[in-house]
PDB file of C-alpha atoms and ligand atoms in Angstrom:
ATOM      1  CA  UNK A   1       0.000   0.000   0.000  1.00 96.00           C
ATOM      2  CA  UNK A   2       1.503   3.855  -0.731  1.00 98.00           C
ATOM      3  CA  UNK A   3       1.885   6.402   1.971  1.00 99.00           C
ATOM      4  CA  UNK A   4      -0.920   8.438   1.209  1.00 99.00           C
ATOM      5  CA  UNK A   5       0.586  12.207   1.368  1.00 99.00           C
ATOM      6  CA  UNK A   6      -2.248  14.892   0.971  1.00 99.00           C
ATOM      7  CA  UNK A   7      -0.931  18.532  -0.310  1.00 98.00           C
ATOM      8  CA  UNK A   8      -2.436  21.073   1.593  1.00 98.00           C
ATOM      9  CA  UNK A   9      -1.697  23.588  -0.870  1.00 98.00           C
ATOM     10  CA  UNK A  10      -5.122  22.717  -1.963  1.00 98.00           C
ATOM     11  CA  UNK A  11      -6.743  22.781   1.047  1.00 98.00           C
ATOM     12  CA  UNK A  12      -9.460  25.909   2.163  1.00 98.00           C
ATOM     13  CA  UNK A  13      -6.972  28.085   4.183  1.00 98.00           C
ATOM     14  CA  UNK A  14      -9.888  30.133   5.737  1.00 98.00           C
ATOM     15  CA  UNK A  15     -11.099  26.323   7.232  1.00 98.00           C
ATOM     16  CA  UNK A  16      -7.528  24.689   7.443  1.00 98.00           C
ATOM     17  CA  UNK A  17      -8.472  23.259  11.042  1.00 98.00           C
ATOM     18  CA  UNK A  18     -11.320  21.572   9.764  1.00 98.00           C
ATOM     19  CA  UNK A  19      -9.409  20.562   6.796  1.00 98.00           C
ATOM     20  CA  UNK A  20      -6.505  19.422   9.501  1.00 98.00           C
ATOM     21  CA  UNK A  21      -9.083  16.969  11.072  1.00 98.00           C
ATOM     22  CA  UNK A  22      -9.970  15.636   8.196  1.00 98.00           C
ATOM     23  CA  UNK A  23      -7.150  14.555   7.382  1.00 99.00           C
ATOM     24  CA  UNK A  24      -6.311  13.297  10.907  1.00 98.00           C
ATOM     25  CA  UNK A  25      -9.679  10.941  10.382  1.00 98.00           C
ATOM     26  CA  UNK A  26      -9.236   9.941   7.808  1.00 98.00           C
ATOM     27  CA  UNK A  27      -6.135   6.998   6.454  1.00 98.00           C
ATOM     28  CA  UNK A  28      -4.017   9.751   5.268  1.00 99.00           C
ATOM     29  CA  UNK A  29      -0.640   9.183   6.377  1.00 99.00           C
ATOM     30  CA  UNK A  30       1.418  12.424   5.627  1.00 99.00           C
ATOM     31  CA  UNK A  31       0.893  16.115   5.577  1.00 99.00           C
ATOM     32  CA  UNK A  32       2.409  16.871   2.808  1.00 99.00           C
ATOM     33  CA  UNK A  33       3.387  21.055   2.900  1.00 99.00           C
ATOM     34  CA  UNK A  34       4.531  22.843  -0.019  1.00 98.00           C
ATOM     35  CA  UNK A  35       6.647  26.255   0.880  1.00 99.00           C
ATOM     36  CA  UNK A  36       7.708  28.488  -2.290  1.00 98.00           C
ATOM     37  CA  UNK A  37       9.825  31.575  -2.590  1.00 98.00           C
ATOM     38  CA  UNK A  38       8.703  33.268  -5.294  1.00 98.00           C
ATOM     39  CA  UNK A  39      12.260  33.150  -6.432  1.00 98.00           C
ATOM     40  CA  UNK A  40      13.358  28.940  -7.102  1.00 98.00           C
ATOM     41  CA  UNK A  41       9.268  28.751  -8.347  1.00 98.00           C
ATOM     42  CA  UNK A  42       7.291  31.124 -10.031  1.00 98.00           C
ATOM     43  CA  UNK A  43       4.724  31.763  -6.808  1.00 98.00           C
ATOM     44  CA  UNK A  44       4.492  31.968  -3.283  1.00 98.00           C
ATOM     45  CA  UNK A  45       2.470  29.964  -1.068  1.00 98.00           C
ATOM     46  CA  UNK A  46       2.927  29.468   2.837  1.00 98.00           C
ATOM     47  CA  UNK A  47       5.517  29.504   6.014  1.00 97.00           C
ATOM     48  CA  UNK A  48       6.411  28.729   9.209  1.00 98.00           C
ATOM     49  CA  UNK A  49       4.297  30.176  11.581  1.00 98.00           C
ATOM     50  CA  UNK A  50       1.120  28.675   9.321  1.00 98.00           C
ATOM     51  CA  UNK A  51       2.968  24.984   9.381  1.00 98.00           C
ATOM     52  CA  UNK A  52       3.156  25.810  13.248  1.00 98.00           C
ATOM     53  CA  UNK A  53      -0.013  26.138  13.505  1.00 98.00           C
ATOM     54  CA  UNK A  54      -0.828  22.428  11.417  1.00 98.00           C
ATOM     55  CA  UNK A  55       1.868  21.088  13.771  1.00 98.00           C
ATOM     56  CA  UNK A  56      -0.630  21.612  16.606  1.00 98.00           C
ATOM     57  CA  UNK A  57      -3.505  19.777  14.978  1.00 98.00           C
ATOM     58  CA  UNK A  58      -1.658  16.232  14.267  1.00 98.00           C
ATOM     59  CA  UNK A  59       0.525  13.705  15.194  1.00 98.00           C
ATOM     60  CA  UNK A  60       1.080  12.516  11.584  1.00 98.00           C
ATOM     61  CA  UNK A  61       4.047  12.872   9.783  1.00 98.00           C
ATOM     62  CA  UNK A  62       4.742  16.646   8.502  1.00 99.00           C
ATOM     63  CA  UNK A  63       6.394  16.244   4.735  1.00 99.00           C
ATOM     64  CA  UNK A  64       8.050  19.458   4.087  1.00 99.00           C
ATOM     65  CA  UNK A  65       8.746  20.246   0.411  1.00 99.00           C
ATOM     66  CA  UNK A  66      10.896  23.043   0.041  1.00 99.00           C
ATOM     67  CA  UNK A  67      10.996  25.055  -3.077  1.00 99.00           C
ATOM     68  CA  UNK A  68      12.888  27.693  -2.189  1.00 98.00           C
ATOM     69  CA  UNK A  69      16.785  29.205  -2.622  1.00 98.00           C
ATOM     70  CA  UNK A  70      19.435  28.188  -0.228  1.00 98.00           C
ATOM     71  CA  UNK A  71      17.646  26.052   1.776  1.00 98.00           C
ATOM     72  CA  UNK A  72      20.293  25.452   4.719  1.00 98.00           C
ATOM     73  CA  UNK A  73      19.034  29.264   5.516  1.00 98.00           C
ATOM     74  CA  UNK A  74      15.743  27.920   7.320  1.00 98.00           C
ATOM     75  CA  UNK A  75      16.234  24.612   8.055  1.00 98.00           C
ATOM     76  CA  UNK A  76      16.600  24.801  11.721  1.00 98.00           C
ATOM     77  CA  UNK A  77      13.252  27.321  11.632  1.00 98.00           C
ATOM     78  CA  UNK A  78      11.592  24.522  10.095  1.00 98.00           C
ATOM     79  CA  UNK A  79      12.669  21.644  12.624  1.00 98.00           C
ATOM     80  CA  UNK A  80      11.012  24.131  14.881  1.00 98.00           C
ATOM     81  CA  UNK A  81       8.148  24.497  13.470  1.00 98.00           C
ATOM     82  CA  UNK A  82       7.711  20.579  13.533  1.00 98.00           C
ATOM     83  CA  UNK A  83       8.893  19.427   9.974  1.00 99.00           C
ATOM     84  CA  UNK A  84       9.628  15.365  10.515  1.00 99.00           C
ATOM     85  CA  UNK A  85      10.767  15.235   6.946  1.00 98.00           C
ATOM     86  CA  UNK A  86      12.357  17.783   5.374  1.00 99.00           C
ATOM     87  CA  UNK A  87      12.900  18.060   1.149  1.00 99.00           C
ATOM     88  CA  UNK A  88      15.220  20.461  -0.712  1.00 99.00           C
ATOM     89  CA  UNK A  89      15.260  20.647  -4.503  1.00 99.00           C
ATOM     90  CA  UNK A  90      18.722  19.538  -5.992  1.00 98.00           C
ATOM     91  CA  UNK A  91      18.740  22.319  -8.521  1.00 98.00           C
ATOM     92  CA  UNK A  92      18.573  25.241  -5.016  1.00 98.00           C
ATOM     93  CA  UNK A  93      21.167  23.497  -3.617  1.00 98.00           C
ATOM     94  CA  UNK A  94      25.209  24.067  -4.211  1.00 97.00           C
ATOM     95  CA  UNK A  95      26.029  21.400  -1.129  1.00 98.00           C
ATOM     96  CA  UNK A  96      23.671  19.251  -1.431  1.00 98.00           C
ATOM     97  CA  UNK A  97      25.514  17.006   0.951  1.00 98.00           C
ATOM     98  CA  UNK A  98      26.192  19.347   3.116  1.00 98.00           C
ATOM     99  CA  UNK A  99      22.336  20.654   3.294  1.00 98.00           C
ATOM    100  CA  UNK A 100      21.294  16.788   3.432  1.00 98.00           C
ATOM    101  CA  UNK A 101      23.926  16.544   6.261  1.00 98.00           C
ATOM    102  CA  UNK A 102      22.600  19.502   8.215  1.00 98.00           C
ATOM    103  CA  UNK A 103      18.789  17.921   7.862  1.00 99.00           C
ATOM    104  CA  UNK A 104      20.078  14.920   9.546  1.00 98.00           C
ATOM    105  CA  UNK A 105      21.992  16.536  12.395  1.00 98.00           C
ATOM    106  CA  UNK A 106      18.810  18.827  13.380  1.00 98.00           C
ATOM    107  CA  UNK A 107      16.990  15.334  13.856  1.00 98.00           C
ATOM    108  CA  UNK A 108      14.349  15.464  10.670  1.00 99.00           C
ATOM    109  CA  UNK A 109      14.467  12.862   7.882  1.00 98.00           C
ATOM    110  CA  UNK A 110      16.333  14.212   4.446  1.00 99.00           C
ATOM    111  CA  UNK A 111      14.572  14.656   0.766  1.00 99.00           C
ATOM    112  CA  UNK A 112      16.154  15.950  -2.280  1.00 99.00           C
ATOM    113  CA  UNK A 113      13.439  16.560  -4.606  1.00 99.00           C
ATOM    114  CA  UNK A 114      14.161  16.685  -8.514  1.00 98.00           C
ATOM    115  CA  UNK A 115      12.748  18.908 -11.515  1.00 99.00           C
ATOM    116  CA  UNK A 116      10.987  17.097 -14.306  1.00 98.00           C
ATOM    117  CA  UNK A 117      14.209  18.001 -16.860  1.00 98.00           C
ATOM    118  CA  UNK A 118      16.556  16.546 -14.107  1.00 98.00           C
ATOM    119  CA  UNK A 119      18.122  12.924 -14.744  1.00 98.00           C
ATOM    120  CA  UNK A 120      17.779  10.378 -11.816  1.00 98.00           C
ATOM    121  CA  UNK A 121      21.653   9.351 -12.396  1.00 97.00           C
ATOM    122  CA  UNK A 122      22.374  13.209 -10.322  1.00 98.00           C
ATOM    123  CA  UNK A 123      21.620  11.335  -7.388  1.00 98.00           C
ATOM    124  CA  UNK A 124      24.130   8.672  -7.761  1.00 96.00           C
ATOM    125  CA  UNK A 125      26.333   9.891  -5.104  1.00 97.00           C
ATOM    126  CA  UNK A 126      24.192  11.274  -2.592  1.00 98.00           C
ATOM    127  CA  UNK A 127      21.553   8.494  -2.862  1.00 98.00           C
ATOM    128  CA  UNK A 128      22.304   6.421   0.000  1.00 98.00           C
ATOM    129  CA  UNK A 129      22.832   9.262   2.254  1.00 98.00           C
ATOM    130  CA  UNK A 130      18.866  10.143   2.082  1.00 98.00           C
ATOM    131  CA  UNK A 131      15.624   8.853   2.978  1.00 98.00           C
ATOM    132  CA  UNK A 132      13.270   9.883   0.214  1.00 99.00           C
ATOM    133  CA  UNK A 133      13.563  10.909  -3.349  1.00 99.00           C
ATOM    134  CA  UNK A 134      10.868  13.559  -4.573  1.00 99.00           C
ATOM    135  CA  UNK A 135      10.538  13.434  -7.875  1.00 99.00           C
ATOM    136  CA  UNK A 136       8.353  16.034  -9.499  1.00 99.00           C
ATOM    137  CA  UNK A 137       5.654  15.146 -11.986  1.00 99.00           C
ATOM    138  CA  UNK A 138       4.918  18.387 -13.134  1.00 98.00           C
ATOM    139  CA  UNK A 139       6.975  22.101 -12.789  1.00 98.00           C
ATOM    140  CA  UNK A 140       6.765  22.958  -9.126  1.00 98.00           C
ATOM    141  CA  UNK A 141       5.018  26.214  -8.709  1.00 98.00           C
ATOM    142  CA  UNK A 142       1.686  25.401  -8.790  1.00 98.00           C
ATOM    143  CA  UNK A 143      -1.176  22.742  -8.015  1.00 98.00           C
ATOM    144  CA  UNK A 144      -4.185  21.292 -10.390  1.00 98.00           C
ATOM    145  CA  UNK A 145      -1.349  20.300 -13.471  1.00 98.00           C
ATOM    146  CA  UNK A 146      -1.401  17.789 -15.155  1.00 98.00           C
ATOM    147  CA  UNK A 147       1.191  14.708 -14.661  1.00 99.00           C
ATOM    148  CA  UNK A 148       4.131  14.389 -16.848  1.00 99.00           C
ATOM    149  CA  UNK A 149       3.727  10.485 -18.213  1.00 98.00           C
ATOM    150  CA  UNK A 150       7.934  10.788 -18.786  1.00 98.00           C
ATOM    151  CA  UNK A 151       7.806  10.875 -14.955  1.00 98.00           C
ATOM    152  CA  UNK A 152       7.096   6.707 -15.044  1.00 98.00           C
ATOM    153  CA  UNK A 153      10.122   5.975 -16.659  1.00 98.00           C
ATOM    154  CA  UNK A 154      12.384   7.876 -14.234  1.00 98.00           C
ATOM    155  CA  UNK A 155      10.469   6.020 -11.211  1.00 99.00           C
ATOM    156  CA  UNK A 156      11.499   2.932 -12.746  1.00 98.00           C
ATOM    157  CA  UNK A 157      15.108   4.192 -13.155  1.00 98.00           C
ATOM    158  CA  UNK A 158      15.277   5.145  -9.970  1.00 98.00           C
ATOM    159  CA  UNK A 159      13.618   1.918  -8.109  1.00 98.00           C
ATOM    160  CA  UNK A 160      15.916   0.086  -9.983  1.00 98.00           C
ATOM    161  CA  UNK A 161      19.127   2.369  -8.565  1.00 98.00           C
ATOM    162  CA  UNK A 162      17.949   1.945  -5.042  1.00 98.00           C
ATOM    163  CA  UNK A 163      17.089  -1.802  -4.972  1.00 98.00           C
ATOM    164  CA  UNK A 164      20.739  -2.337  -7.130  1.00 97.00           C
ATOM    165  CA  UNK A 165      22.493  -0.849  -4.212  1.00 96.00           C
ATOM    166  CA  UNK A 166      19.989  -2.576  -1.437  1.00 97.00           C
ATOM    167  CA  UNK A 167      18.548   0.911   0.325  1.00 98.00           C
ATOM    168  CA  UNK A 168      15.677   1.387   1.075  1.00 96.00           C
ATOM    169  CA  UNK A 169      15.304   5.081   0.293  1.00 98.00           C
ATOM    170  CA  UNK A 170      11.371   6.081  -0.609  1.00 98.00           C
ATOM    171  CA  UNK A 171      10.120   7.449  -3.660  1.00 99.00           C
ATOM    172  CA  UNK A 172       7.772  10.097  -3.792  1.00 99.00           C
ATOM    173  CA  UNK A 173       5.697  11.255  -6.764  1.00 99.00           C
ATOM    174  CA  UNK A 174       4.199  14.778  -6.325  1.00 99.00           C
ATOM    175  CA  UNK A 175       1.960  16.693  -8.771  1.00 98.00           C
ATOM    176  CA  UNK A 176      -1.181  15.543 -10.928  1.00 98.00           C
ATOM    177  CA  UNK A 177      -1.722  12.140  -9.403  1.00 99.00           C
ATOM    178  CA  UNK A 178      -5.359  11.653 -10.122  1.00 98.00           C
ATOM    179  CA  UNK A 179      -7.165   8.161  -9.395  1.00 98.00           C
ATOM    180  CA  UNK A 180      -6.561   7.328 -13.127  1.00 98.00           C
ATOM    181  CA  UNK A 181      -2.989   7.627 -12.655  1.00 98.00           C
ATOM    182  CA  UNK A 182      -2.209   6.664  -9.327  1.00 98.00           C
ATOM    183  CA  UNK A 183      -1.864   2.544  -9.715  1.00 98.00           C
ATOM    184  CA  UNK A 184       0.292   3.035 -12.540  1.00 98.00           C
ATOM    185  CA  UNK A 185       2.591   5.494 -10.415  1.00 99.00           C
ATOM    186  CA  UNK A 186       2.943   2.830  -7.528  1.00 98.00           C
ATOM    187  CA  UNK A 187       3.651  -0.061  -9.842  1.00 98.00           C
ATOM    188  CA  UNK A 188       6.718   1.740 -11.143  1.00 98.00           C
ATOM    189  CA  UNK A 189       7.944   1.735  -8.097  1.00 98.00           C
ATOM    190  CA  UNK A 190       6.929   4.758  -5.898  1.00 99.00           C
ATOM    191  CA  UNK A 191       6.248   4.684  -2.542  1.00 98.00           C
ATOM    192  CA  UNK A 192       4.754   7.589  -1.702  1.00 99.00           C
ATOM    193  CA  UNK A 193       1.709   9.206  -3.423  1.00 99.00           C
ATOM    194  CA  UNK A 194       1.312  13.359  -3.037  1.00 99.00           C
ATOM    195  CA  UNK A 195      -2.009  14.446  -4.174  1.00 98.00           C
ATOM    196  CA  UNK A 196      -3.272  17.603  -3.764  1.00 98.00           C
ATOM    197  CA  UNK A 197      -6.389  18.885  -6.156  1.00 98.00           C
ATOM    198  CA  UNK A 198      -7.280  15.291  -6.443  1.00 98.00           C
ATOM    199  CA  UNK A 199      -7.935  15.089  -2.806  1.00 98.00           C
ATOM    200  CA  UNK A 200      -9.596  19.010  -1.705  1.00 98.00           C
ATOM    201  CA  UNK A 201     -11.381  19.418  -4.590  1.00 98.00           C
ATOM    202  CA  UNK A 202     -13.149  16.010  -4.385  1.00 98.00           C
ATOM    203  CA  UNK A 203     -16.741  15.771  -3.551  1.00 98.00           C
ATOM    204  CA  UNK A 204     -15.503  13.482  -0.693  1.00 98.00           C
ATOM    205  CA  UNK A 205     -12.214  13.980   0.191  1.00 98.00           C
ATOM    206  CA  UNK A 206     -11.522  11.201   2.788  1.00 98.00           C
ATOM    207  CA  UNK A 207     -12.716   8.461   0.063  1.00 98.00           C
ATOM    208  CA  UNK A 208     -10.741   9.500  -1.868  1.00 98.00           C
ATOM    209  CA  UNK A 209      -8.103   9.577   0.110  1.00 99.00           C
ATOM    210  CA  UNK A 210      -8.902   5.826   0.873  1.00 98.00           C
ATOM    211  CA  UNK A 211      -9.341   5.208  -2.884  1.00 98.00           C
ATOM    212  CA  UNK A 212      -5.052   6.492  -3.016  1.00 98.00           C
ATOM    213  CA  UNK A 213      -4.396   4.251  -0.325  1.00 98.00           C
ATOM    214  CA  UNK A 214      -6.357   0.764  -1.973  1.00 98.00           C
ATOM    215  CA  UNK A 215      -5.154   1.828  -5.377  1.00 98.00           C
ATOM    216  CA  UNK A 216      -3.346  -1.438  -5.773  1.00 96.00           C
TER     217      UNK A 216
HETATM  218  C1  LIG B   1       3.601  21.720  -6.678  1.00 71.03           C
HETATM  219  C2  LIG B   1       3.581  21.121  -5.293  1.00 71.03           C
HETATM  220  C3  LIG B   1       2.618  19.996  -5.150  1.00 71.03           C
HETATM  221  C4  LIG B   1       1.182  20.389  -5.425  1.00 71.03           C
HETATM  222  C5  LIG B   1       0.522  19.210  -6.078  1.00 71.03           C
HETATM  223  O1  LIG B   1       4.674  22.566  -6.815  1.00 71.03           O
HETATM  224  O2  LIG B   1       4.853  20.622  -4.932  1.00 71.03           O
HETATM  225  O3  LIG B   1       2.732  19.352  -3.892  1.00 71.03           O
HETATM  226  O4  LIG B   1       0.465  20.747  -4.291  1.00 71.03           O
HETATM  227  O5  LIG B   1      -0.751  19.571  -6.445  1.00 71.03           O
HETATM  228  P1  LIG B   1      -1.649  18.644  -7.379  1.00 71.03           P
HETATM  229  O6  LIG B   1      -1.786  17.322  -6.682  1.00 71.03           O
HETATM  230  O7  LIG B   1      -2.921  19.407  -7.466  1.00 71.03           O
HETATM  231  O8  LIG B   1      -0.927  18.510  -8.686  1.00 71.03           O
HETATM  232 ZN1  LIG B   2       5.004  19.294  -3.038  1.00 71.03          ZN
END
């Protein structure tokens, strides 16, 4: 079964608590939160004090996706602010072993996320240093695109990379996943499943956030 990974970049920000307790009962296993710059992506969407805030509402996992420039600047902010898992983009990063390091060190669990144009071989030596892989199905920036089909064949790549060097590093898949994609997505090989339109926008979210988690 995937880890089911809501975005709440979809969510109804004037009802986020009641939008936090649906996901709390329902078999959601991540928060997935999506923090932009307006500089590495073309938009800007929330920070720390609102993730504070989403902290206080759950005990599930807070997934932290990062799309922002020099990341290493707010990391420690964000351990505070009760990140568990905290993703960087390999194309913000110049030390991308020294920001994965520095994750570690503050106690969360490291990401490196990649753009749809970048190869899954730029991980090779920084692969078994991490615990997830975020590859992006569509430009980050925005949520309600549409999936990038290329995207299956890098999953595949990559689930090949990490079982050919026995690690057991997750995969996440984040942007467009719809429930006509979504068992395609996990029989390439991903392990986690980020869905954010596909989930808020539904007539019933927590079925279909059920629906996600019995794709298979
Ligand atoms: C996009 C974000 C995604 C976004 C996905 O930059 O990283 O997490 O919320 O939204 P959907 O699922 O609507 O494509
Ligand atoms: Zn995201």
């Amino acid at each position: 079964m995937p880890i089911v990974a809501p975005s709440l970049l979809a969510a109804d920000f004037l009802h986020l608590q009641d939008e936090c307790t649906m996901l709390n009962e329902s078999e959601a296993d991540w928060f997935h939160l999506d923090v932009m710059d307006g500089v590495f992506v073309p938009n800007i969407s929330f920070g720390l004090p609102v993730i504070e805030q989403i902290r206080t509402t759950t005990q599930k996992t807070c997934d932290v996706h990062l799309m922002i420039v020099q990341p290493e600047r707010y990391a420690e902010a964000f351990k505070k602010a009760g990140a568990d898992m905290l993703t960087v983009h390999i194309e913000a990063c110049t030390h991308l072993h020294r920001n994965v390091q520095q994750i570690k060190s503050l106690g969360m669990q490291a990401g490196v996320s990649l753009n749809p144009h970048t190869p899954v071989d730029s991980l090779k030596d920084i692969l078994h240093d991490i615990d997830m892989v975020l590859l992006m199905s569509v430009n980050p920036g925005f949520g309600g695109q549409s999936f990038i089909l290329h995207t299956l064949q890098k999953i595949k790549e990559l689930r090949r990379m990490i079982d050919n060097q026995g690690l057991n590093t997750k995969i996440e898949i984040d942007g467009g996943i719809t429930l006509n994609n979504a068992a395609s997505i996990v029989r390439a090989g991903a392990d986690v499943l980020v869905a954010g339109s596909t989930v808020f926008k539904s007539a019933d979210p927590k079925a279909t956030i059920r629906a996600l988690k019995h794709i298979v």
